[in-house]
mmCIF file of C-alpha atoms and ligand atoms in Angstrom:
data_model
loop_
_atom_site.group_PDB
_atom_site.id
_atom_site.type_symbol
_atom_site.label_atom_id
_atom_site.label_comp_id
_atom_site.label_asym_id
_atom_site.label_seq_id
_atom_site.Cartn_x
_atom_site.Cartn_y
_atom_site.Cartn_z
ATOM 1 C CA MET A 1 0.296 -0.108 -0.113
ATOM 2 C CA THR A 2 1.537 3.237 -0.994
ATOM 3 C CA ASP A 3 1.568 6.721 1.468
ATOM 4 C CA GLN A 4 -1.206 8.066 -1.369
ATOM 5 C CA ALA A 5 -3.862 4.959 -0.792
ATOM 6 C CA ILE A 6 -3.779 6.670 3.128
ATOM 7 C CA ARG A 7 -5.789 9.857 4.142
ATOM 8 C CA ARG A 8 -7.510 11.231 7.449
ATOM 9 C CA ASP A 9 -10.874 10.901 8.725
ATOM 10 C CA ALA A 10 -12.364 13.676 10.230
ATOM 11 C CA ALA A 11 -10.970 12.814 13.538
ATOM 12 C CA GLY A 12 -8.401 12.574 12.569
ATOM 13 C CA SER A 13 -7.618 8.497 12.231
ATOM 14 C CA MET A 14 -5.946 7.772 8.828
ATOM 15 C CA VAL A 15 -7.940 5.505 6.091
ATOM 16 C CA ASN A 16 -6.740 3.921 3.888
ATOM 17 C CA GLU A 17 -8.854 2.573 0.384
ATOM 18 C CA ARG A 18 -10.526 0.065 1.974
ATOM 19 C CA TYR A 19 -12.142 2.265 4.886
ATOM 20 C CA ASP A 20 -10.196 0.069 6.914
ATOM 21 C CA ILE A 21 -9.090 1.877 10.088
ATOM 22 C CA ILE A 22 -5.679 2.973 11.293
ATOM 23 C CA PRO A 23 -6.273 4.307 14.631
ATOM 24 C CA ARG A 24 -5.315 8.020 15.494
ATOM 25 C CA GLY A 25 -1.625 8.613 17.130
ATOM 26 C CA SER A 26 -0.384 5.351 14.408
ATOM 27 C CA SER A 27 2.526 6.692 11.969
ATOM 28 C CA HIS A 28 2.392 4.512 8.247
ATOM 29 C CA VAL A 29 4.722 1.441 8.539
ATOM 30 C CA GLU A 30 5.060 -0.491 5.680
ATOM 31 C CA LEU A 31 5.560 -4.199 5.817
ATOM 32 C CA GLU A 32 7.777 -4.974 3.604
ATOM 33 C CA ASP A 33 7.281 -8.471 1.374
ATOM 34 C CA GLU A 34 9.345 -10.896 3.663
ATOM 35 C CA ASP A 35 7.484 -9.985 6.508
ATOM 36 C CA PHE A 36 4.218 -9.800 5.017
ATOM 37 C CA ARG A 37 4.837 -13.377 3.769
ATOM 38 C CA ARG A 38 6.169 -14.102 7.874
ATOM 39 C CA LEU A 39 3.291 -12.990 9.124
ATOM 40 C CA ARG A 40 0.863 -14.217 6.851
ATOM 41 C CA ASP A 41 2.156 -17.804 6.744
ATOM 42 C CA PHE A 42 2.651 -17.751 11.058
ATOM 43 C CA ILE A 43 -1.408 -16.188 11.077
ATOM 44 C CA LYS A 44 -2.142 -19.279 8.166
ATOM 45 C CA ASP A 45 -0.490 -21.511 10.330
ATOM 46 C CA TYR A 46 -2.269 -20.433 13.469
ATOM 47 C CA SER A 47 -6.178 -20.421 12.011
ATOM 48 C CA GLY A 48 -6.835 -21.681 8.639
ATOM 49 C CA ILE A 49 -7.118 -18.229 7.549
ATOM 50 C CA PHE A 50 -5.018 -17.447 4.709
ATOM 51 C CA PHE A 51 -4.510 -13.744 3.145
ATOM 52 C CA SER A 52 -3.458 -13.273 -0.166
ATOM 53 C CA ASP A 53 -0.642 -10.896 -1.881
ATOM 54 C CA GLU A 54 -3.281 -8.569 -3.013
ATOM 55 C CA GLN A 55 -5.141 -8.858 0.498
ATOM 56 C CA LYS A 56 -1.810 -7.427 2.018
ATOM 57 C CA TYR A 57 -3.629 -4.385 2.591
ATOM 58 C CA ILE A 58 -5.834 -6.104 4.979
ATOM 59 C CA LEU A 59 -2.798 -6.927 7.480
ATOM 60 C CA VAL A 60 -1.003 -3.205 6.738
ATOM 61 C CA SER A 61 -4.150 -1.158 8.408
ATOM 62 C CA ARG A 62 -5.914 -4.002 10.595
ATOM 63 C CA LEU A 63 -2.971 -3.879 12.705
ATOM 64 C CA THR A 64 -0.315 -1.308 12.547
ATOM 65 C CA GLY A 65 -2.353 0.250 15.526
ATOM 66 C CA ARG A 66 -1.249 -2.841 17.247
ATOM 67 C CA LEU A 67 2.032 -2.163 16.558
ATOM 68 C CA ALA A 68 1.702 1.253 17.599
ATOM 69 C CA LEU A 69 0.293 -0.013 20.999
ATOM 70 C CA HIS A 70 2.665 -2.343 21.469
ATOM 71 C CA LYS A 71 5.712 1.222 21.188
ATOM 72 C CA LEU A 72 6.889 -1.357 18.325
ATOM 73 C CA SER A 73 8.970 0.028 15.451
ATOM 74 C CA SER A 74 8.485 -2.494 12.525
ATOM 75 C CA PHE A 75 6.518 -5.168 11.703
ATOM 76 C CA ARG A 76 9.607 -7.597 11.942
ATOM 77 C CA ASP A 77 9.790 -6.698 15.631
ATOM 78 C CA TYR A 78 5.639 -7.305 15.573
ATOM 79 C CA TYR A 79 6.100 -10.923 14.338
ATOM 80 C CA LEU A 80 8.792 -12.049 17.164
ATOM 81 C CA PHE A 81 6.105 -10.458 19.458
ATOM 82 C CA LEU A 82 3.807 -12.898 18.328
ATOM 83 C CA LYS A 83 5.997 -15.435 18.733
ATOM 84 C CA TYR A 84 7.855 -14.932 21.143
ATOM 85 C CA ASP A 85 6.837 -12.978 23.636
ATOM 86 C CA LYS A 86 4.958 -13.791 26.970
ATOM 87 C CA GLU A 87 1.727 -12.218 26.474
ATOM 88 C CA ARG A 88 1.632 -13.559 22.923
ATOM 89 C CA ASP A 89 -1.618 -15.605 23.991
ATOM 90 C CA GLU A 90 -3.234 -12.495 24.579
ATOM 91 C CA GLU A 91 -1.724 -10.674 21.530
ATOM 92 C CA LEU A 92 -2.625 -13.358 18.756
ATOM 93 C CA SER A 93 -6.802 -13.185 20.829
ATOM 94 C CA ALA A 94 -6.561 -9.383 19.102
ATOM 95 C CA VAL A 95 -5.541 -10.319 16.413
ATOM 96 C CA VAL A 96 -7.523 -12.610 15.572
ATOM 97 C CA ASP A 97 -10.628 -10.368 16.171
ATOM 98 C CA LEU A 98 -9.466 -8.270 13.896
ATOM 99 C CA LEU A 99 -7.968 -10.019 10.996
ATOM 100 C CA THR A 100 -11.333 -12.553 11.051
ATOM 101 C CA THR A 101 -14.245 -12.374 9.146
ATOM 102 C CA ASN A 102 -17.634 -12.057 11.970
ATOM 103 C CA GLU A 103 -20.373 -11.499 9.160
ATOM 104 C CA THR A 104 -22.729 -13.812 10.344
ATOM 105 C CA TYR A 105 -27.695 -13.095 10.532
ATOM 106 C CA PHE A 106 -30.148 -14.702 12.079
ATOM 107 C CA PHE A 107 -32.247 -17.606 8.961
ATOM 108 C CA ARG A 108 -29.210 -17.097 7.234
ATOM 109 C CA GLU A 109 -29.525 -19.812 3.851
ATOM 110 C CA ILE A 110 -32.917 -21.469 5.186
ATOM 111 C CA LEU A 111 -33.259 -23.444 3.232
ATOM 112 C CA GLN A 112 -30.686 -25.480 4.328
ATOM 113 C CA LEU A 113 -31.925 -25.403 7.640
ATOM 114 C CA LYS A 114 -35.252 -26.525 6.707
ATOM 115 C CA ALA A 115 -33.244 -29.439 5.591
ATOM 116 C CA LEU A 116 -32.266 -30.164 8.662
ATOM 117 C CA PHE A 117 -35.176 -30.515 10.655
ATOM 118 C CA GLU A 118 -37.629 -31.818 7.671
ATOM 119 C CA GLU A 119 -35.433 -34.504 6.137
ATOM 120 C CA ILE A 120 -31.676 -34.656 7.974
ATOM 121 C CA ILE A 121 -33.026 -35.608 11.347
ATOM 122 C CA PRO A 122 -35.991 -37.185 10.736
ATOM 123 C CA SER A 123 -33.060 -39.547 9.034
ATOM 124 C CA ILE A 124 -31.160 -39.313 12.124
ATOM 125 C CA LYS A 125 -34.202 -40.205 14.483
ATOM 126 C CA ALA A 126 -34.721 -43.536 11.971
ATOM 127 C CA GLU A 127 -31.104 -44.819 12.313
ATOM 128 C CA LYS A 128 -31.054 -44.657 15.744
ATOM 129 C CA THR A 129 -34.233 -46.592 16.284
ATOM 130 C CA TYR A 130 -32.348 -48.833 18.509
ATOM 131 C CA VAL A 131 -30.870 -47.056 20.680
ATOM 132 C CA GLN A 132 -32.211 -46.099 24.059
ATOM 133 C CA ARG A 133 -31.941 -42.399 24.607
ATOM 134 C CA PRO A 134 -30.424 -41.252 21.969
ATOM 135 C CA SER A 135 -28.085 -37.921 21.278
ATOM 136 C CA LEU A 136 -28.781 -35.253 18.824
ATOM 137 C CA ARG A 137 -25.628 -33.604 18.365
ATOM 138 C CA ILE A 138 -25.563 -30.902 16.220
ATOM 139 C CA TRP A 139 -21.948 -28.352 16.107
ATOM 140 C CA SER A 140 -21.739 -24.900 14.203
ATOM 141 C CA ALA A 141 -18.436 -24.926 13.508
ATOM 142 C CA GLY A 142 -17.205 -20.855 13.626
ATOM 143 C CA SER A 143 -20.451 -20.164 14.772
ATOM 144 C CA SER A 144 -19.565 -16.032 15.567
ATOM 145 C CA THR A 145 -21.822 -13.764 17.227
ATOM 146 C CA GLY A 146 -24.325 -16.920 17.523
ATOM 147 C CA GLU A 147 -27.111 -16.406 15.417
ATOM 148 C CA GLU A 148 -26.327 -19.057 12.886
ATOM 149 C CA PRO A 149 -26.872 -22.092 16.662
ATOM 150 C CA TYR A 150 -29.057 -19.778 17.533
ATOM 151 C CA THR A 151 -31.433 -19.969 14.844
ATOM 152 C CA VAL A 152 -31.244 -23.762 14.628
ATOM 153 C CA ALA A 153 -32.121 -23.743 18.385
ATOM 154 C CA ILE A 154 -35.293 -21.908 17.339
ATOM 155 C CA MET A 155 -36.458 -24.338 14.661
ATOM 156 C CA ALA A 156 -35.584 -27.087 17.135
ATOM 157 C CA LYS A 157 -38.155 -25.273 19.601
ATOM 158 C CA GLU A 158 -40.568 -24.500 16.853
ATOM 159 C CA HIS A 159 -39.745 -28.334 14.424
ATOM 160 C CA GLY A 160 -39.502 -30.151 18.050
ATOM 161 C CA VAL A 161 -37.328 -32.815 18.021
ATOM 162 C CA PRO A 162 -37.867 -36.463 17.670
ATOM 163 C CA GLU A 163 -39.600 -37.566 21.273
ATOM 164 C CA ASP A 164 -36.464 -39.322 23.309
ATOM 165 C CA PHE A 165 -33.735 -37.704 21.709
ATOM 166 C CA ASN A 166 -30.960 -35.588 24.038
ATOM 167 C CA LEU A 167 -30.867 -32.499 22.150
ATOM 168 C CA GLU A 168 -27.105 -30.451 22.512
ATOM 169 C CA ILE A 169 -26.474 -27.907 20.511
ATOM 170 C CA TYR A 170 -22.961 -26.587 20.650
ATOM 171 C CA ALA A 171 -21.278 -22.664 18.912
ATOM 172 C CA THR A 172 -17.654 -22.949 18.833
ATOM 173 C CA ASP A 173 -15.669 -20.288 16.914
ATOM 174 C CA ILE A 174 -11.834 -18.673 16.745
ATOM 175 C CA SER A 175 -12.803 -14.887 18.247
ATOM 176 C CA GLN A 176 -13.416 -13.832 21.813
ATOM 177 C CA ARG A 177 -14.851 -10.739 20.913
ATOM 178 C CA ALA A 178 -17.917 -12.759 18.548
ATOM 179 C CA LEU A 179 -18.040 -15.126 21.737
ATOM 180 C CA THR A 180 -18.580 -12.403 24.259
ATOM 181 C CA ILE A 181 -21.529 -11.445 21.347
ATOM 182 C CA SER A 182 -22.999 -15.202 21.362
ATOM 183 C CA ARG A 183 -23.226 -15.021 25.500
ATOM 184 C CA LYS A 184 -25.330 -11.976 25.798
ATOM 185 C CA GLY A 185 -27.570 -12.445 22.935
ATOM 186 C CA VAL A 186 -27.819 -8.601 22.099
ATOM 187 C CA TYR A 187 -28.939 -7.956 18.609
ATOM 188 C CA GLY A 188 -28.922 -5.045 16.182
ATOM 189 C CA ASN A 189 -30.754 -4.772 13.065
ATOM 190 C CA THR A 190 -28.467 -6.673 11.229
ATOM 191 C CA SER A 191 -28.814 -8.892 12.509
ATOM 192 C CA PHE A 192 -32.460 -9.731 11.720
ATOM 193 C CA ARG A 193 -31.988 -8.637 8.260
ATOM 194 C CA VAL A 194 -34.238 -11.811 7.201
ATOM 195 C CA THR A 195 -36.083 -12.147 10.650
ATOM 196 C CA ASP A 196 -39.581 -11.950 9.969
ATOM 197 C CA GLU A 197 -41.732 -10.136 12.567
ATOM 198 C CA TYR A 198 -43.280 -13.049 14.095
ATOM 199 C CA HIS A 199 -39.693 -14.830 14.751
ATOM 200 C CA LYS A 200 -38.510 -11.692 16.234
ATOM 201 C CA LYS A 201 -41.625 -10.435 18.611
ATOM 202 C CA THR A 202 -41.782 -14.752 19.447
ATOM 203 C CA PHE A 203 -37.866 -15.045 21.056
ATOM 204 C CA PHE A 204 -36.799 -11.966 21.777
ATOM 205 C CA ASP A 205 -36.859 -8.926 24.140
ATOM 206 C CA PRO A 206 -36.579 -5.453 22.980
ATOM 207 C CA ALA A 207 -33.880 -4.491 24.934
ATOM 208 C CA GLY A 208 -33.024 -0.290 24.621
ATOM 209 C CA ASP A 209 -32.743 -0.305 20.428
ATOM 210 C CA LYS A 210 -31.267 -3.871 20.441
ATOM 211 C CA PHE A 211 -33.905 -7.486 20.477
ATOM 212 C CA ARG A 212 -32.155 -9.974 23.593
ATOM 213 C CA LEU A 213 -32.799 -13.193 22.953
ATOM 214 C CA ARG A 214 -35.118 -14.490 24.871
ATOM 215 C CA ASP A 215 -33.207 -17.107 27.933
ATOM 216 C CA ASP A 216 -34.946 -20.155 27.456
ATOM 217 C CA ILE A 217 -33.147 -20.483 23.838
ATOM 218 C CA LYS A 218 -30.035 -19.274 25.814
ATOM 219 C CA ASN A 219 -29.725 -22.001 27.141
ATOM 220 C CA MET A 220 -29.770 -24.613 24.503
ATOM 221 C CA VAL A 221 -26.575 -23.933 23.356
ATOM 222 C CA LYS A 222 -23.006 -25.096 24.492
ATOM 223 C CA ILE A 223 -20.851 -21.676 23.745
ATOM 224 C CA THR A 224 -16.947 -22.673 23.632
ATOM 225 C CA HIS A 225 -14.017 -20.685 21.915
ATOM 226 C CA MET A 226 -11.574 -23.392 20.107
ATOM 227 C CA ASN A 227 -9.607 -22.872 17.179
ATOM 228 C CA LEU A 228 -10.300 -25.536 14.890
ATOM 229 C CA MET A 229 -6.835 -25.759 13.569
ATOM 230 C CA ASP A 230 -6.117 -26.963 16.996
ATOM 231 C CA SER A 231 -6.908 -30.922 17.406
ATOM 232 C CA THR A 232 -6.745 -30.912 21.043
ATOM 233 C CA VAL A 233 -9.229 -28.571 21.721
ATOM 234 C CA MET A 234 -11.562 -30.741 19.472
ATOM 235 C CA HIS A 235 -10.812 -34.284 20.517
ATOM 236 C CA LEU A 236 -12.705 -33.162 23.895
ATOM 237 C CA LEU A 237 -16.294 -32.143 21.765
ATOM 238 C CA SER A 238 -17.922 -35.200 20.931
ATOM 239 C CA PRO A 239 -18.370 -37.571 18.285
ATOM 240 C CA MET A 240 -21.536 -34.857 16.425
ATOM 241 C CA ASP A 241 -24.742 -35.810 14.078
ATOM 242 C CA VAL A 242 -24.641 -33.115 11.974
ATOM 243 C CA ILE A 243 -21.745 -30.218 11.741
ATOM 244 C CA ILE A 244 -22.683 -26.982 10.539
ATOM 245 C CA CYS A 245 -18.928 -24.770 9.225
ATOM 246 C CA ARG A 246 -21.019 -21.950 6.442
ATOM 247 C CA ASN A 247 -18.380 -19.331 5.967
ATOM 248 C CA VAL A 248 -15.913 -20.110 7.381
ATOM 249 C CA MET A 249 -13.322 -22.011 4.637
ATOM 250 C CA ILE A 250 -13.332 -19.820 2.918
ATOM 251 C CA TYR A 251 -11.493 -17.808 4.543
ATOM 252 C CA PHE A 252 -8.786 -20.850 4.818
ATOM 253 C CA ASP A 253 -6.647 -21.782 2.005
ATOM 254 C CA LEU A 254 -6.415 -25.452 0.079
ATOM 255 C CA GLY A 255 -4.189 -27.443 2.879
ATOM 256 C CA SER A 256 -6.209 -25.831 5.411
ATOM 257 C CA LYS A 257 -8.869 -26.335 4.238
ATOM 258 C CA LYS A 258 -8.245 -31.194 3.240
ATOM 259 C CA LYS A 259 -6.912 -31.320 7.813
ATOM 260 C CA LEU A 260 -10.051 -29.549 8.809
ATOM 261 C CA ILE A 261 -12.687 -31.945 6.381
ATOM 262 C CA GLU A 262 -10.035 -35.024 7.644
ATOM 263 C CA LYS A 263 -11.056 -33.689 11.828
ATOM 264 C CA PHE A 264 -14.388 -33.387 11.143
ATOM 265 C CA TYR A 265 -14.941 -37.208 9.486
ATOM 266 C CA GLU A 266 -13.047 -38.397 12.210
ATOM 267 C CA LYS A 267 -15.548 -36.721 14.809
ATOM 268 C CA LEU A 268 -18.750 -37.442 12.948
ATOM 269 C CA ASN A 269 -20.724 -39.985 13.565
ATOM 270 C CA SER A 270 -21.270 -42.979 10.673
ATOM 271 C CA GLY A 271 -23.665 -41.516 8.313
ATOM 272 C CA GLY A 272 -23.526 -37.742 9.404
ATOM 273 C CA TRP A 273 -24.090 -35.097 8.120
ATOM 274 C CA LEU A 274 -21.495 -32.076 6.510
ATOM 275 C CA LEU A 275 -24.052 -28.690 5.915
ATOM 276 C CA LEU A 276 -21.118 -26.027 3.893
ATOM 277 C CA GLY A 277 -22.383 -22.759 3.149
ATOM 278 C CA HIS A 278 -23.970 -21.917 -0.941
ATOM 279 C CA ALA A 279 -20.746 -20.910 -1.770
ATOM 280 C CA GLU A 280 -18.892 -23.605 -0.869
ATOM 281 C CA SER A 281 -18.146 -27.801 -1.992
ATOM 282 C CA LEU A 282 -15.928 -30.175 -1.319
ATOM 283 C CA ILE A 283 -14.933 -30.392 -5.192
ATOM 284 C CA ASN A 284 -10.154 -30.584 -5.041
ATOM 285 C CA ILE A 285 -10.775 -31.580 -1.473
ATOM 286 C CA THR A 286 -11.735 -34.949 -0.803
ATOM 287 C CA GLY A 287 -14.000 -37.055 -1.620
ATOM 288 C CA MET A 288 -14.605 -38.864 0.950
ATOM 289 C CA PHE A 289 -17.865 -37.421 1.807
ATOM 290 C CA LYS A 290 -21.617 -37.986 -1.128
ATOM 291 C CA LEU A 291 -23.029 -35.714 -2.158
ATOM 292 C CA VAL A 292 -26.390 -35.605 -1.379
ATOM 293 C CA GLN A 293 -29.973 -33.936 -3.249
ATOM 294 C CA LEU A 294 -32.410 -33.030 -0.288
ATOM 295 C CA LYS A 295 -35.470 -32.246 -1.483
ATOM 296 C CA ASN A 296 -34.342 -28.413 -1.101
ATOM 297 C CA ASP A 297 -30.333 -28.716 -1.062
ATOM 298 C CA LEU A 298 -27.460 -30.351 -1.595
ATOM 299 C CA VAL A 299 -25.254 -31.319 1.767
ATOM 300 C CA TYR A 300 -22.619 -34.069 1.925
ATOM 301 C CA ARG A 301 -23.051 -37.151 4.136
ATOM 302 C CA LYS A 302 -19.573 -39.715 5.836
ATOM 303 C CA PRO A 303 -21.079 -42.604 4.416
ATOM 304 C CA PRO A 304 -22.756 -44.872 6.865
ATOM 305 C CA ARG A 305 -20.938 -48.225 7.597
HETATM 306 C C1 SAM B 1 -18.437 -15.197 8.116
HETATM 307 S S1 SAM B 1 -18.352 -16.140 9.931
HETATM 308 C C2 SAM B 1 -19.412 -16.876 9.684
HETATM 309 C C3 SAM B 1 -20.637 -17.313 10.530
HETATM 310 C C4 SAM B 1 -21.556 -18.740 10.582
HETATM 311 N N1 SAM B 1 -20.720 -19.991 10.381
HETATM 312 C C5 SAM B 1 -22.847 -17.979 9.101
HETATM 313 O O1 SAM B 1 -22.248 -18.654 8.424
HETATM 314 O O2 SAM B 1 -23.557 -17.182 9.531
HETATM 315 C C6 SAM B 1 -17.192 -17.113 9.951
HETATM 316 C C7 SAM B 1 -16.321 -17.335 10.883
HETATM 317 O O3 SAM B 1 -15.215 -18.078 11.356
HETATM 318 C C8 SAM B 1 -14.872 -18.180 12.746
HETATM 319 N N2 SAM B 1 -13.554 -18.820 11.771
HETATM 320 C C9 SAM B 1 -12.520 -18.614 11.647
HETATM 321 N N3 SAM B 1 -10.945 -18.896 11.149
HETATM 322 C C10 SAM B 1 -11.738 -20.300 12.351
HETATM 323 C C11 SAM B 1 -10.786 -20.928 13.143
HETATM 324 N N4 SAM B 1 -9.459 -21.545 12.841
HETATM 325 N N5 SAM B 1 -11.543 -21.724 14.419
HETATM 326 C C12 SAM B 1 -12.795 -21.921 14.677
HETATM 327 N N6 SAM B 1 -13.293 -20.624 13.509
HETATM 328 C C13 SAM B 1 -12.535 -19.474 13.222
HETATM 329 C C14 SAM B 1 -14.603 -16.580 12.285
HETATM 330 O O4 SAM B 1 -14.341 -15.835 13.697
HETATM 331 C C15 SAM B 1 -15.967 -16.388 11.693
HETATM 332 O O5 SAM B 1 -16.286 -16.046 13.360
#
């Protein structure tokens, strides 16, 4: 990014061409190509999130403020700080909050979720007929601020789950900021961009200019911090019937996508279901899953034993 690409906004903060804000008081720091590659590979190895050469400006604009905060004068020093400083875990958490895209909303890609309740869950029920007190475990992996797992909870309340089934909904994300919002369960208008008035009135209470999710829905979802690139934490999760991982892998490089899909394969019960975002597929990633055409959507399935 050149100096010309940066200007100041009315408050005196620097803004680049893409309107990422560089906090007031931070001076522009050049990110040399070699340092950029080191930093982006480090971020990729940690989180799976990949920045192409063309996206170098994102690292500059979002991380320059961190250099100023830690009184570091170059990105090379910042890279070493992230790698070796005793406060590196806290700093990585801040970096993740700055670099992740948390865009989400209630009832997103609804046809797929309808398919979950109208076709997938009945099929799971049919297969667990002989299991006593069966569990039904659904995991929103990369749940962001919670709208996705809470939509599943709302729909479970409305559609009901088979009698005797013990429904468990898990929500995990790498961003602590996003998880804090999930735990609060208070949302502004952008989260309701496709929600009808009936659902807003039935499942939320007004809270100032925002809306608070009802506690009985909130309590249906278990929220945990998890980096999907970290197998140690994932091992602690019980086997899943359904994994919903939508609009997460689009930010990953191919190697990280492959790694993650292998872990999902291990984590799913035999015959378990994997729901990806509409713009995502497993082409060029793996042939281990079967692509299944449901009435309203295409989903992936781990072949039944
Ligand atoms: C665009 S949001 C998608 C939210 C939701 N699944 C949806 O489709 O509406 C992507 C989320 O993936 C999370 N994410 C990115 N990399 C991750 C990782 N390595 N482990 C866990 N979550 C990750 C981000 O923090 C972000 O909240």
